[in-house]
Coordinates of C-alpha atoms in Angstrom, one line a residue:
M1 CA -17.9 -20.7 -6.8
A2 CA -20.0 -18.0 -5.5
E3 CA -18.2 -14.9 -5.2
R4 CA -18.2 -13.3 -1.6
S5 CA -17.5 -9.6 -0.5
T6 CA -15.2 -10.2 2.4
A7 CA -11.6 -10.5 2.3
A8 CA -8.4 -13.2 4.8
V9 CA -5.6 -12.9 7.0
D10 CA -3.2 -15.5 5.8
V11 CA -2.9 -18.1 3.3
A12 CA -1.2 -21.2 4.8
D13 CA 0.5 -21.7 8.0
N14 CA 3.7 -23.8 8.2
S15 CA 4.6 -23.8 11.9
G16 CA 6.8 -26.8 13.0
D17 CA 4.1 -28.5 15.0
E18 CA 3.2 -32.2 14.9
P19 CA -0.6 -33.0 14.4
L20 CA -2.3 -33.6 17.7
T21 CA -3.4 -37.3 17.0
A22 CA -3.6 -37.2 13.3
Q23 CA -0.4 -38.6 11.5
A24 CA 0.7 -36.5 8.7
D25 CA 2.1 -37.7 5.5
Q26 CA 5.9 -38.3 6.5
S27 CA 7.1 -36.8 3.3
T28 CA 5.7 -33.2 4.2
A29 CA 8.0 -30.6 5.2
D30 CA 6.1 -28.7 7.9
G31 CA 9.0 -28.6 10.3
V32 CA 11.2 -26.7 7.6
A33 CA 9.4 -23.3 7.3
Q34 CA 9.7 -22.2 10.9
N35 CA 8.4 -18.5 10.1
R36 CA 5.0 -18.6 8.0
E37 CA 5.2 -15.1 6.7
R38 CA 9.0 -14.3 6.4
D39 CA 10.1 -11.9 3.8
T40 CA 9.7 -13.8 0.5
D41 CA 12.1 -11.5 -1.3
I42 CA 15.1 -13.8 -0.5
D43 CA 14.8 -17.3 1.0
E44 CA 11.3 -18.2 0.0
A45 CA 11.4 -16.7 -3.4
Q46 CA 14.4 -19.1 -4.0
G47 CA 12.3 -22.0 -2.9
S48 CA 14.1 -22.5 0.4
G49 CA 11.1 -22.7 2.6
G50 CA 10.6 -26.4 2.2
T51 CA 11.9 -29.8 1.1
E52 CA 10.7 -32.2 -1.6
G53 CA 10.5 -35.8 -1.6
P54 CA 11.7 -37.5 -4.9
E55 CA 8.1 -38.5 -5.7
K56 CA 6.7 -34.9 -5.3
A57 CA 6.0 -32.5 -8.2
S58 CA 8.0 -29.1 -8.0
P59 CA 6.0 -26.0 -7.1
P60 CA 4.9 -23.9 -10.2
E61 CA 7.6 -21.2 -11.0
L62 CA 5.4 -18.2 -10.5
H63 CA 6.4 -14.6 -9.6
S64 CA 4.7 -11.4 -8.1
G65 CA 2.6 -9.8 -10.9
H66 CA 1.6 -13.1 -12.5
K67 CA -2.2 -13.3 -13.2
L68 CA -4.3 -16.3 -12.9
A69 CA -7.6 -16.5 -15.0
R70 CA -6.7 -12.9 -16.0
R71 CA -8.1 -11.9 -12.8
Y72 CA -6.0 -12.9 -9.8
R73 CA -2.8 -11.0 -9.7
L74 CA -0.1 -12.6 -7.3
E75 CA 1.6 -10.2 -4.9
E76 CA 3.6 -11.9 -2.2
C77 CA 4.5 -15.4 -1.8
V78 CA 3.6 -16.5 1.9
T79 CA 4.5 -20.2 1.6
R80 CA 6.6 -22.4 -0.6
L81 CA 7.1 -26.0 0.4
D82 CA 6.1 -29.5 -0.4
G83 CA 5.3 -28.9 -3.9
F84 CA 2.8 -26.0 -3.6
S85 CA 2.9 -22.3 -2.9
S86 CA 0.6 -19.9 -1.1
W87 CA 0.2 -16.3 -2.1
R88 CA -1.5 -13.0 -1.0
A89 CA -3.1 -11.8 -4.3
V90 CA -5.5 -9.0 -5.4
D91 CA -8.9 -10.0 -7.3
E92 CA -8.8 -7.1 -9.9
K93 CA -12.3 -7.8 -10.9
L94 CA -13.7 -6.9 -7.4
R95 CA -10.7 -4.9 -6.2
R96 CA -10.0 -6.8 -3.0
A97 CA -7.2 -9.1 -1.4
V98 CA -7.5 -12.7 -1.5
G99 CA -5.4 -15.5 -0.7
V100 CA -4.3 -18.4 -3.2
H101 CA -2.9 -21.9 -2.9
I102 CA -1.2 -23.0 -6.0
L103 CA 0.2 -26.6 -7.1
P104 CA 0.8 -28.4 -10.4
A105 CA -2.1 -30.2 -11.8
D106 CA 0.0 -33.4 -11.6
H107 CA 0.9 -33.2 -8.0
A108 CA 0.0 -36.2 -6.0
R109 CA -2.5 -34.2 -3.8
A110 CA -3.9 -32.1 -6.6
R111 CA -7.2 -34.1 -6.8
S112 CA -7.7 -34.3 -3.1
V113 CA -7.1 -30.5 -2.7
L114 CA -9.8 -29.6 -5.4
A115 CA -12.1 -31.9 -3.8
A116 CA -11.7 -30.6 -0.2
A117 CA -11.8 -27.0 -1.4
R118 CA -15.0 -27.6 -3.4
S119 CA -16.7 -29.4 -0.3
S120 CA -15.6 -26.6 1.8
A121 CA -17.0 -24.0 -0.5
L122 CA -20.5 -25.9 -0.4
L123 CA -20.6 -25.7 3.4
G124 CA -21.0 -21.8 3.2
D125 CA -20.7 -21.4 7.0
P126 CA -19.6 -17.7 7.9
R127 CA -17.5 -19.1 10.8
F128 CA -15.1 -20.5 8.4
V129 CA -12.8 -18.5 6.0
Q130 CA -14.6 -19.0 2.8
V131 CA -13.3 -20.7 -0.3
L132 CA -14.2 -18.5 -3.3
D133 CA -12.9 -20.4 -6.2
A134 CA -11.3 -23.8 -6.9
V135 CA -10.0 -24.3 -10.6
E136 CA -7.7 -26.7 -12.6
E137 CA -6.3 -24.4 -15.6
N138 CA -3.1 -24.5 -17.6
D139 CA -1.5 -27.4 -15.7
L140 CA -2.2 -25.7 -12.4
V141 CA -4.5 -26.2 -9.5
Y142 CA -5.4 -23.3 -7.4
V143 CA -7.6 -22.6 -4.7
V144 CA -8.9 -18.9 -3.9
H145 CA -10.1 -18.0 -0.6
E146 CA -10.9 -14.8 1.7
W147 CA -8.4 -12.6 3.1
L148 CA -9.6 -11.0 6.2
P149 CA -7.9 -7.5 6.9
D150 CA -9.4 -7.0 10.4
A151 CA -8.7 -10.4 11.8
I152 CA -5.8 -11.4 14.3
E153 CA -4.4 -14.9 14.7
L154 CA -4.7 -16.6 18.0
T155 CA -0.8 -16.9 17.8
T156 CA -0.5 -13.2 17.8
L157 CA -3.0 -12.7 20.7
L158 CA -1.1 -15.2 22.9
A159 CA 2.2 -13.5 22.4
S160 CA 1.2 -10.9 24.8
G161 CA -0.4 -13.2 27.4
P162 CA -3.1 -15.6 28.2
L163 CA -6.8 -14.6 27.3
E164 CA -9.1 -13.5 30.1
P165 CA -11.9 -16.2 30.9
H166 CA -14.8 -14.7 29.0
E167 CA -12.8 -14.3 25.9
A168 CA -11.5 -17.9 26.3
Y169 CA -14.9 -19.1 26.8
Q170 CA -16.2 -17.2 23.7
M171 CA -13.3 -18.7 21.7
V172 CA -13.9 -22.4 22.6
S173 CA -17.7 -22.1 22.3
Q174 CA -17.5 -20.7 18.9
I175 CA -14.8 -22.9 17.5
A176 CA -16.4 -26.1 19.0
S177 CA -19.8 -25.3 17.7
A178 CA -18.4 -24.5 14.1
M179 CA -16.5 -27.8 14.1
A180 CA -19.5 -29.7 15.1
A181 CA -21.4 -28.2 12.3
A182 CA -18.6 -29.0 9.9
H183 CA -18.3 -32.7 11.0
R184 CA -22.1 -33.1 10.5
E185 CA -21.4 -32.2 6.8
G186 CA -18.6 -34.9 6.7
L187 CA -15.8 -32.2 6.7
A188 CA -12.7 -32.3 9.2
H189 CA -10.0 -29.9 9.6
L190 CA -7.1 -32.0 11.1
R191 CA -4.6 -29.0 11.3
L192 CA -6.6 -27.0 13.9
N193 CA -3.8 -24.9 15.7
P194 CA -3.4 -21.3 16.7
N195 CA -2.4 -20.1 13.2
A196 CA -5.8 -21.4 11.9
V197 CA -8.0 -19.6 14.6
L198 CA -8.7 -15.9 14.0
R199 CA -10.3 -13.1 15.9
T200 CA -12.0 -10.4 13.9
S201 CA -12.5 -6.7 15.0
S202 CA -16.2 -7.6 16.0
A203 CA -14.9 -10.3 18.5
Q204 CA -16.2 -13.1 16.3
W205 CA -13.7 -16.2 15.9
R206 CA -13.4 -17.7 12.6
I207 CA -11.5 -20.9 11.2
R208 CA -9.4 -21.0 8.1
G209 CA -8.2 -24.1 6.1
L210 CA -11.1 -26.3 6.6
A211 CA -10.1 -29.6 5.0
V212 CA -7.8 -27.8 2.5
N213 CA -4.9 -27.3 4.8
S214 CA -4.8 -31.0 5.8
A215 CA -5.3 -32.0 2.0
L216 CA -2.2 -29.8 1.0
R217 CA 0.0 -31.7 3.4
G218 CA -1.5 -35.1 3.0
I219 CA -2.8 -35.3 6.5
T220 CA -5.3 -38.1 7.3
S221 CA -6.8 -39.5 10.5
E222 CA -8.8 -42.5 11.3
T223 CA -10.7 -40.6 14.1
P224 CA -11.1 -37.1 12.5
Q225 CA -13.6 -36.1 15.2
R226 CA -11.3 -37.1 18.0
T227 CA -8.5 -35.2 16.3
D228 CA -10.2 -32.1 15.9
T229 CA -11.7 -32.2 19.4
E230 CA -8.2 -32.7 21.0
S231 CA -7.1 -29.8 18.9
I232 CA -9.7 -27.7 20.3
G233 CA -8.7 -28.7 23.8
A234 CA -5.2 -27.7 23.1
L235 CA -6.3 -24.2 21.9
L236 CA -8.3 -23.8 25.0
Y237 CA -5.3 -24.9 27.3
A238 CA -3.0 -22.5 25.4
A239 CA -5.5 -19.6 25.7
L240 CA -5.7 -20.3 29.5
T241 CA -1.9 -20.8 30.3
Q242 CA 0.1 -19.3 27.3
R243 CA 1.6 -22.8 27.2
W244 CA 1.3 -25.5 24.6
P245 CA 0.1 -28.6 26.3
Y246 CA 2.9 -31.0 24.9
E247 CA 6.7 -31.2 25.5
S248 CA 7.7 -29.4 22.4
D249 CA 7.5 -25.7 21.9
A250 CA 5.3 -24.5 19.1
Y251 CA 3.4 -21.4 17.8
G252 CA 5.6 -19.1 19.9
L253 CA 4.5 -21.0 23.0
S254 CA 6.7 -22.9 25.5
G255 CA 5.9 -26.6 26.0
L256 CA 5.2 -28.2 29.2
P257 CA 8.3 -29.5 31.3
K258 CA 9.4 -32.8 30.3
D259 CA 8.5 -36.0 32.3
V260 CA 5.6 -34.4 34.1
G261 CA 2.7 -35.4 31.8
L262 CA -0.3 -33.4 31.0
I263 CA -1.1 -31.4 33.9
A264 CA -4.3 -29.2 34.3
P265 CA -4.2 -25.5 33.3
D266 CA -5.0 -24.5 36.8
Q267 CA -1.9 -26.2 38.2
V268 CA 0.3 -24.4 35.4
R269 CA -1.0 -20.9 36.1
A270 CA -2.7 -19.4 39.1
G271 CA -6.1 -17.9 38.7
V272 CA -7.2 -19.9 35.8
H273 CA -10.9 -20.5 35.6
R274 CA -11.5 -24.0 37.1
G275 CA -14.5 -24.9 34.8
L276 CA -12.6 -24.1 31.8
S277 CA -9.4 -25.9 33.0
E278 CA -11.5 -29.1 33.4
L279 CA -13.1 -28.7 30.0
S280 CA -9.7 -28.4 28.3
M281 CA -8.5 -31.6 30.2
R282 CA -11.8 -33.5 29.1
A283 CA -11.1 -32.7 25.4
L284 CA -7.3 -33.4 25.6
A285 CA -7.1 -36.6 27.8
N286 CA -7.5 -39.6 25.5
D287 CA -7.9 -42.2 28.3
G288 CA -10.4 -40.2 30.5
A289 CA -10.7 -36.9 32.1
T290 CA -9.2 -35.4 35.3
A291 CA -8.7 -37.6 38.3
S292 CA -10.2 -34.7 40.4
R293 CA -13.7 -34.9 38.9
H294 CA -13.8 -38.1 37.0
E295 CA -15.9 -36.5 34.1
A296 CA -16.2 -38.3 30.9
P297 CA -14.0 -37.3 28.1
C298 CA -15.2 -35.4 25.1
T299 CA -14.2 -37.1 21.9
T300 CA -16.2 -35.3 19.3
P301 CA -16.9 -31.6 18.9
E302 CA -20.7 -32.3 19.6
E303 CA -20.0 -33.7 23.0
L304 CA -17.7 -30.8 23.7
V305 CA -20.5 -28.3 22.6
K306 CA -22.8 -30.2 25.0
A307 CA -20.3 -30.0 27.9
I308 CA -19.9 -26.2 27.4
G309 CA -23.7 -25.9 27.4
E310 CA -23.7 -27.4 30.9
M311 CA -21.3 -25.0 32.4
P312 CA -22.3 -22.0 34.1
R313 CA -22.2 -19.2 31.6
I314 CA -19.0 -16.9 32.1
R315 CA -20.0 -13.2 31.9
P316 CA -17.6 -10.5 30.5
P317 CA -15.9 -8.5 33.2
E318 CA -17.6 -5.5 34.4
P319 CA -16.7 -2.1 33.1
A320 CA -14.5 0.0 35.3
Y321 CA -16.8 2.5 37.2
T322 CA -16.0 6.2 37.2
A323 CA -17.7 8.3 39.7
P324 CA -19.2 11.4 38.5
P325 CA -18.0 14.7 39.4
E326 CA -19.4 16.2 42.7
Y327 CA -22.6 18.3 42.1
Q328 CA -21.9 22.0 42.6
R329 CA -24.7 24.2 44.0
T330 CA -25.1 27.6 42.6
T331 CA -26.7 30.8 43.6
Y332 CA -29.4 30.5 41.1
Q333 CA -31.3 27.8 42.9
Q334 CA -34.0 29.9 44.3
G335 CA -37.7 29.3 44.5
T336 CA -38.5 25.5 43.8
Y337 CA -35.4 25.0 41.3
G338 CA -33.0 22.7 42.7
R339 CA -35.1 21.5 45.5
P340 CA -36.3 17.9 45.8
A341 CA -39.7 17.1 44.5
P342 CA -42.3 16.7 47.1
H343 CA -43.7 13.4 47.8
P344 CA -47.2 12.7 46.4
G345 CA -49.9 14.3 48.9
A346 CA -47.2 16.1 50.8
T347 CA -47.5 19.9 50.9
Q348 CA -44.4 21.6 49.9
P349 CA -43.4 24.5 52.6
V350 CA -43.1 28.0 51.0
P351 CA -40.3 29.9 52.6
A352 CA -41.4 33.3 54.1
P353 CA -39.9 36.4 52.2
P354 CA -37.4 38.2 54.2
A355 CA -38.5 41.2 56.4
P356 CA -38.3 44.7 54.9
L357 CA -35.6 47.2 56.3
Q358 CA -38.1 49.4 58.3
S359 CA -35.9 49.7 61.5
R360 CA -33.6 52.7 62.3
T361 CA -30.7 50.6 61.3
G362 CA -32.2 49.6 58.0
K363 CA -32.9 53.2 57.1
A364 CA -29.3 54.1 57.9
L365 CA -28.0 51.4 55.8
K366 CA -30.0 52.4 53.0
W367 CA -28.7 55.9 53.2
A368 CA -25.3 54.8 53.3
V369 CA -25.6 52.7 50.3
S370 CA -27.1 55.7 48.4
A371 CA -24.2 58.0 49.2
L372 CA -21.7 55.4 48.1
L373 CA -23.5 55.1 44.9
I374 CA -23.6 58.8 44.3
A375 CA -19.8 59.2 45.2
A376 CA -18.9 56.5 42.9
L377 CA -20.8 58.2 40.0
G378 CA -19.3 61.4 40.6
L379 CA -15.7 59.8 40.7
G380 CA -16.0 58.0 37.5
S381 CA -17.5 61.2 35.6
W382 CA -14.3 63.1 36.9
Q383 CA -12.0 60.5 35.6
L384 CA -13.7 60.3 32.2
A385 CA -13.6 64.0 31.7
D386 CA -9.9 64.1 32.8
A387 CA -9.0 61.5 30.3
L388 CA -10.8 63.3 27.3
M389 CA -8.8 66.5 28.3
D390 CA -5.5 64.9 28.4
S391 CA -5.8 62.8 25.2
G392 CA -4.7 66.0 23.0
N393 CA -1.8 66.5 25.0
K394 CA -0.6 62.9 24.8
S395 CA -1.3 62.2 21.1
D396 CA 2.5 62.5 20.3
D397 CA 3.2 59.4 22.6
T398 CA 1.2 57.1 20.2
N399 CA 4.2 57.3 17.9
K400 CA 6.9 56.3 20.3
T401 CA 8.0 52.6 20.5
Q402 CA 7.8 51.2 23.9
T403 CA 10.8 48.8 24.7
T404 CA 10.9 45.9 27.2
D405 CA 13.6 44.7 29.4
G406 CA 14.9 41.4 28.0
N407 CA 15.2 40.4 31.6
D408 CA 11.6 41.3 32.5
K409 CA 10.5 38.4 34.7
S410 CA 6.9 38.9 33.8
G411 CA 7.4 37.9 30.3
D412 CA 6.5 34.6 28.7
K413 CA 9.1 31.8 29.1
T414 CA 9.5 29.1 26.4
K415 CA 9.7 25.8 27.8
P416 CA 12.6 24.0 26.6
A417 CA 11.7 20.7 24.5
K418 CA 12.5 17.6 26.4
T419 CA 13.6 14.3 24.6
L420 CA 11.4 11.6 25.8
T421 CA 12.8 8.0 26.6
I422 CA 11.9 5.1 24.4
Q423 CA 12.2 1.9 26.6
D424 CA 10.7 -0.7 24.3
A425 CA 9.0 -1.2 20.9
Q426 CA 7.1 -3.7 18.8
E427 CA 6.0 -4.0 15.2
F428 CA 2.2 -3.7 14.8
A429 CA 0.2 -5.2 11.9
V430 CA -3.6 -5.3 11.5
E431 CA -3.5 -8.0 8.7
G432 CA -1.1 -10.4 7.2
S433 CA 2.5 -10.7 7.9
L434 CA 4.9 -8.6 9.9
Q435 CA 7.7 -6.7 8.1
A436 CA 10.9 -7.0 10.1
P437 CA 9.8 -7.6 13.7
E438 CA 13.4 -8.4 14.8
D439 CA 14.7 -4.9 13.9
V440 CA 12.5 -2.5 15.5
G441 CA 15.1 -2.0 18.1
K442 CA 17.4 -0.5 15.4
T443 CA 15.0 2.7 15.0
Y444 CA 16.0 4.1 18.3
D445 CA 19.4 2.7 19.0
K446 CA 21.1 6.1 18.1
D447 CA 23.0 4.5 15.1
S448 CA 21.8 6.0 11.8
S449 CA 23.4 3.2 9.8
T450 CA 20.9 0.6 11.2
Y451 CA 17.2 0.5 10.2
W452 CA 13.9 -1.2 10.3
R453 CA 12.4 -1.9 6.8
T454 CA 9.2 -2.8 5.1
K455 CA 8.8 -5.3 2.4
S456 CA 8.8 -4.1 -1.4
Y457 CA 5.4 -3.7 -3.0
N458 CA 4.7 -3.6 -6.7
A459 CA 2.4 -0.7 -6.5
G460 CA 2.2 2.7 -4.6
P461 CA 3.0 4.9 -3.0
K462 CA -0.3 4.1 -0.9
L463 CA 0.0 0.7 0.5
A464 CA -3.8 -0.1 0.4
P465 CA -5.3 -2.2 -0.9
Y466 CA -2.5 -4.7 0.1
K467 CA -2.3 -3.3 3.4
P468 CA -4.0 -0.5 5.3
G469 CA -0.6 0.4 6.7
V470 CA 2.5 -0.9 8.5
G471 CA 4.2 0.6 11.7
I472 CA 5.7 0.3 15.0
V473 CA 4.3 0.9 18.6
Y474 CA 6.8 2.7 20.9
E475 CA 6.7 2.4 24.7
L476 CA 7.8 5.6 26.6
S477 CA 9.0 5.3 30.1
S478 CA 5.9 7.1 31.5
A479 CA 2.8 8.7 30.1
Q480 CA 3.9 11.8 28.3
T481 CA 2.4 14.6 26.2
I482 CA 4.2 14.4 22.9
S483 CA 4.9 17.7 20.8
T484 CA 7.2 16.6 18.0
A485 CA 8.4 13.3 16.5
T486 CA 11.7 13.4 14.3
I487 CA 12.0 10.4 12.1
G488 CA 14.9 9.5 9.8
L489 CA 14.1 7.6 6.5
R490 CA 16.4 5.5 4.3
Y491 CA 14.7 6.2 1.0
A492 CA 13.7 9.6 -0.7
G493 CA 11.4 10.2 -3.6
N494 CA 7.6 10.0 -4.4
H495 CA 6.3 10.6 -0.9
T496 CA 6.3 9.1 2.5
T497 CA 3.3 9.7 4.8
V498 CA 3.5 9.0 8.5
H499 CA 0.6 9.3 11.2
L500 CA 1.2 9.2 15.0
Y501 CA -1.4 7.6 17.0
A502 CA -2.0 7.4 20.8
T503 CA -2.7 3.7 21.8
D504 CA -3.2 1.7 24.9
S505 CA -0.4 -1.0 24.7
L506 CA 2.5 -2.6 22.8
S507 CA -0.2 -4.9 21.4
P508 CA -3.2 -2.3 20.9
S509 CA -6.6 -3.8 21.6
T510 CA -8.3 -1.4 19.3
S511 CA -8.3 -0.8 15.5
V512 CA -6.1 2.2 13.9
D513 CA -9.4 4.0 13.1
A514 CA -10.4 4.1 16.8
M515 CA -6.9 5.3 18.0
Q516 CA -6.6 9.1 18.6
E517 CA -4.3 10.7 16.2
I518 CA -1.6 12.9 17.5
G519 CA -0.4 14.3 14.1
T520 CA 0.6 13.3 10.4
A521 CA 3.1 14.6 7.9
T522 CA 4.5 13.9 4.4
T523 CA 7.8 14.3 2.8
N524 CA 9.8 13.4 -0.3
G525 CA 13.3 13.5 1.5
T526 CA 14.8 11.3 4.1
S527 CA 13.9 13.1 7.2
L528 CA 10.4 13.9 8.6
T529 CA 9.1 15.8 11.5
V530 CA 5.5 15.3 12.7
K531 CA 4.3 18.0 14.9
A532 CA 1.3 17.3 17.4
T533 CA -2.0 18.9 16.4
K534 CA -3.5 17.6 19.6
K535 CA -2.2 17.6 23.2
L536 CA -2.5 13.9 24.0
K537 CA -0.8 12.2 27.1
T538 CA 0.2 8.6 26.3
Q539 CA 2.8 6.0 27.1
Y540 CA 2.4 4.2 23.9
V541 CA 2.6 5.7 20.4
L542 CA 1.9 4.1 17.0
L543 CA 4.1 5.1 14.1
W544 CA 2.0 4.2 11.2
L545 CA 3.3 4.4 7.6
T546 CA 0.5 4.6 4.9
D547 CA 2.5 5.7 1.9
V548 CA 6.0 4.8 0.8
P549 CA 8.2 5.9 -2.0
K550 CA 9.5 3.8 -5.0
A551 CA 13.1 2.7 -4.3
P552 CA 15.8 0.7 -6.0
G553 CA 16.9 -2.9 -5.2
D554 CA 19.2 -3.6 -2.4
S555 CA 20.5 -6.7 -0.6
Y556 CA 17.1 -7.3 1.2
S557 CA 14.5 -6.7 -1.5
G558 CA 14.0 -5.8 -5.3
A559 CA 13.1 -2.5 -6.8
G560 CA 9.5 -1.4 -5.5
Y561 CA 7.5 0.8 -3.2
K562 CA 9.1 0.4 0.2
Q563 CA 10.6 2.5 3.0
A564 CA 13.1 2.0 5.9
I565 CA 13.2 3.8 9.3
T566 CA 16.8 4.6 10.7
D567 CA 16.1 7.0 13.7
V568 CA 13.0 8.0 15.8
K569 CA 13.1 10.6 18.4
F570 CA 10.1 12.0 20.4
T571 CA 10.2 15.3 22.2
G572 CA 7.5 16.7 24.7

């Protein structure tokens, strides 16, 4: 397979959803692994992430550090179910992160997975996460694909609310056109859900798992185009309403109320764009479209692309206008400078010079000014001479120390530090899995025995290239200027590096590189103080770990490079 320079966000998704219209092989275990990217040091490493039928081959017994083809070093098991496993790995030849699916060569689906991967690789469409290699070797079949470090799943985006109309319009347009191109080449997805749709930092939408994800799970469909079209409709429905368009909850979204049927998005949430609402219903409704418009249903991605093209284009929201500061006139605007330019053909009037002081009053005024100037010069000369004469007599005073009354009210007062209130927090990740999102509250519960922890990594102290960093966004009670952050750590050794950034929300819309840094600090101990190098006023603070020490194994994970945060306190 041709090598590519880009890298992916995840390997395989295991959310407990039923396919939209395709019927999966009933022996798969999609409903078992509820959390796609849970900490693999315990449950998934022991193979508890899925179930196996009696006819299925067991997943290969692999471990972190194992190398495939003397090149791909396995780092973290993301999925282990139904006879296959999925990993985050490192391509040591090109020094980049990749994703790998692995299954035994005698697995019932090994042939179909290889065929699907090779067909997907031949498509070469950049709108899809690219397959980089598909190999059968040493009784194993493995598929290597991109790992996109800057991309965010649609699942994560919807956790903070529905998309605004222009973003939802861009998403459905790009996904529909990409799937139409895939179907023209005879390729279907059949597992197109919020976990398979990614938004990059350049606002482009990409699809992962084309053909491969369904082959891994044995999913087939007699109407693949209809299946993928309905999936796109469900994605648009979720993007508009933050609800899953079926009765069951899935992908962190609530389902529709029971016994009410499929209702239009604009009836679920106020303010939904009418055209996008009808478009999602045309893609979802199997027996026709909405009763209000009687539009024909869209049964293929090609028809959906055509329907999108017939809609009025949805423009991005206008940027907020900030009025410029009011123009201040100065005393230097004399002559023609600062006056409006004359109209062509118009004569610019020239102001007449002021009349000279030739009157009796004018002469008196001139003499008075002259007298004042002479008096001022004389007084200044006398004071200068007096100071020079007295300098010798006061030379002894220079050796005296002048004391200041400690109660002098004119002295500087040091403003006492104020502890800032943390009212909420949320883990933040720019790629891959979260570390321990359920434990972020333990970092500010005023209990030093509780903590939030990272996963354990095989190399360090720097987390790159596995991850650019891990961290938590804290929400203060209001916008405050932070002077110091005091951080309690669980593990000492090597060194721990922490950066503080000002950001815009609990789910930042900008990359870490685009945020304003408040300060940074490094320690080898179990406490760290970060002093602000910039006075920034913000309500949201990102605590970002880029380096962690090597620590022994514990009840959560084995020995490796890791860190845990026990207490966080901000002062301003």
